[in-house]
Amino acid sequence: MTAVRASIRRDVRIRGSADDIWAYVGNAARLAEWWPGITSCTVDGDTRTITMGSGLAVPEKILLVDDIDRRFQYRITGPLFREHTSTIDVHDLGDGTCLVVYSIDAEPSTMALVIGGAGGNALAHLRDLIEGGS
Amino acid sequence: MGRKILLITTDQQRYDTLGCNGGELARTPVVDSLAAQGIRYERAHPQSVVCMPSRSTILTGQHPSTHGVYMNGVPLPLDAPSVAELLRRSGYRTALIGKPHFQPFLDPFLRFAENSLGDETTPSGGAHRGFEHLEFATHGPVGPLHYARWLAANHPEVIGMFYRVLDDQLQVNADGGGATGAPQVHDNPVPREWYHTDWVAERTISWLDSLAVDDDWFCWMSFPDPHHPWDPPQSELGRIDWRDVPLPAGYPEKAADRERILDAKPRHWRMWYDGALVSNYEAPANWVPATMTADQVREVNARNAIECELIDEAVGRVLRRIRDRGWDDDVDIVFTTDHGELQGDFGLLFKGPYHVDALMRLPLIWRPAPSASMPASTVTAPVGLVDLAPTFCGIAGLPAADWMQGQPLPIDDVDAQQRGFERVLTEWDSELFGVGVHLRTINRAGWTLTRYLPGTVHDGTEGELYDLVADPLQQDNRWDDAGCAGIRDDLLADLSDSAPPVRRPKLQLEAPV
């Protein structure tokens, strides 16, 4: 049968410094700046609420913001998911570029792909932001 | 003033659902009449048997390998080539009314242009993929598209009457209904005039009414039916009593016969039938084909036929308006679909990586403008949806673009022979939740051969080979038949030599559908 749970990974290589990239990724309140389709984002303690383009508001719990390893991890706590964890890692490759990885583990699998697909698109947008210098 | 073009597509309609193609269930006099006046193609194949890749082929005139939309959920880039844009630049007014599906539907972020139009029918910048007028619909009554917004604004009481296309897991719903409990069958009390088939026709008529008499125009009228769910307006169910529906020739009534046929095919066929593997999103994840009863096959076919009749009547209304406007002599009409439906064949429903006639042999009819004085004919040579874009260019007096991979449709078999219509290709690539399936198919000279590339289910040695003359139902796989080794190897070489260029880098899967 089709998997009910899915684990999906998207990545992008960005020409830029890890600190510049982490300034976006590691700041929970800046998500709407680099994730197309998120129209607003508010943070209150470890709770973040995003609003999607459809008007759907989704609550999230911030699980980890590691400024040393440059890892951001969060969980969607809304009713669409039975289980969800997303992780964003910024790896400094030491050659003036970074590998940014978005990983999602979720049930149902279809939502993992919906969010993971959008995450891949967001990484491409983040690359444009960093490499475009804006 | 040149020739105008009406492209009529349906979604997931089999070749044998039209009277002109030998169908005996649905009454389709309007399309049958177009076939009698024009050119009827007996071996038209899609280049993919699912929506997004196939529709992208219609628009771009390219094979999926080249335009890059290799499976549902991979969006066609906004800068992809478009025959509609070519026509628009040459002065045609252009519209796409009904189901688009070049981008995913499952989009809560509304990040795809098709889903973010709101109530607008004129895209920003003047055109979207070459279409200056857009009014979109799909199979259900909810979501961001124009039809759902129209229902919500004007008839919200009917929204709950439709079948729920997806379940709580956002998988294709397996819930059954009707008299037999067949999956995706549902009694829908919606008034006929508010159902999407009539809405698409009425919106098309409205757009045509907005044009000047001497405008040249290209209109893609895209019906969401007869794709499941099979929930036509309840008022129409009396047209065909499912109890009177004969079982399809492709449905072996005895389970042992079905299993013997499936066991001679590559292993994913039987695995799906038994519920051991659902390799693709387009079939309900929680439905086991082996549980389907003969009566369920009858009821699905009855509902499907009713939806085909409603489309035929809707087409008739649009054609009457075209006549009323005085355009008929100068309008080319093309009727086709994006892919077929298993509809009971082999004991299966829906679609997937199964390259047989149920999914690949399509209705295709071209009624040339009477002013062009082209004689009626039947073409038996293989053609593809990849040939539509250059055909539209030819109608408009334009050369086919160099990025198009087909050629204008032949007008008869002599023309087909002279211009080398010998083969048609279809491909499948899916990589979903760790399951990868890859098929390459060629149809030539009465044979269909499918090669399986290595994936997670197949090791690359498997294949299918059917003699369509001796075995029109494709129940006898000759892949390993030593007596067919010559034709098999010849077709394999042709398949390899004819492979279209592959887009690099590969596009990403961004949603299930």
XYZ file of C-alpha atoms in Angstrom, chain A residues 1-4 6 8 10-11 35-38 50 52-56 82 107-111 113-115 117-118 120-121, chain B residues 106-111 168-171 275-281 283-288 432-433 508-513:
62
model
C 0.000 0.000 0.000
C 1.011 3.613 -0.324
C 3.005 4.915 2.626
C 0.974 6.850 5.182
C 6.744 10.202 4.342
C 11.202 14.102 2.056
C 15.117 19.117 -0.680
C 18.400 21.000 -0.935
C 9.031 31.231 1.673
C 6.712 32.100 -1.243
C 3.087 31.459 -0.358
C 3.393 32.420 3.296
C 2.042 31.185 9.673
C -0.721 30.563 3.862
C -1.841 32.218 0.655
C -5.163 30.413 0.898
C -5.787 32.152 4.218
C -5.152 28.988 6.203
C -0.874 13.394 12.666
C 2.003 11.814 8.321
C -0.029 11.949 6.161
C 2.441 11.471 3.342
C 0.520 13.749 1.007
C 0.992 16.709 3.342
C 4.935 16.328 -0.122
C 2.814 19.479 -0.174
C 4.985 21.145 2.492
C 7.558 20.682 -2.279
C 6.903 24.207 -1.125
C 12.115 23.125 -2.070
C 10.672 26.115 -3.859
C -2.927 20.699 -3.941
C -1.619 24.142 -3.072
C -2.616 25.627 0.302
C 0.071 28.269 -0.177
C -1.582 29.420 -3.425
C 1.907 29.787 -4.828
C -8.914 12.757 5.435
C -5.371 11.718 4.491
C -5.640 13.822 1.323
C -5.428 10.610 -0.660
C -3.479 -4.232 -2.844
C 0.211 -4.899 -2.223
C 1.414 -1.768 -4.029
C -0.133 1.515 -5.103
C 2.716 3.044 -7.052
C 1.071 6.316 -7.985
C -1.164 8.959 -6.438
C -5.523 5.650 -7.700
C -7.055 5.490 -4.219
C -4.432 4.295 -1.759
C -7.024 2.496 0.317
C -8.800 0.565 -2.419
C -7.970 -2.982 -3.486
C 6.710 8.885 -5.134
C 7.440 8.047 -1.504
C 11.245 18.772 -8.995
C 8.126 17.080 -7.758
C 6.322 19.761 -5.728
C 2.959 18.207 -4.779
C 1.059 14.927 -5.141
C -1.203 16.252 -7.901
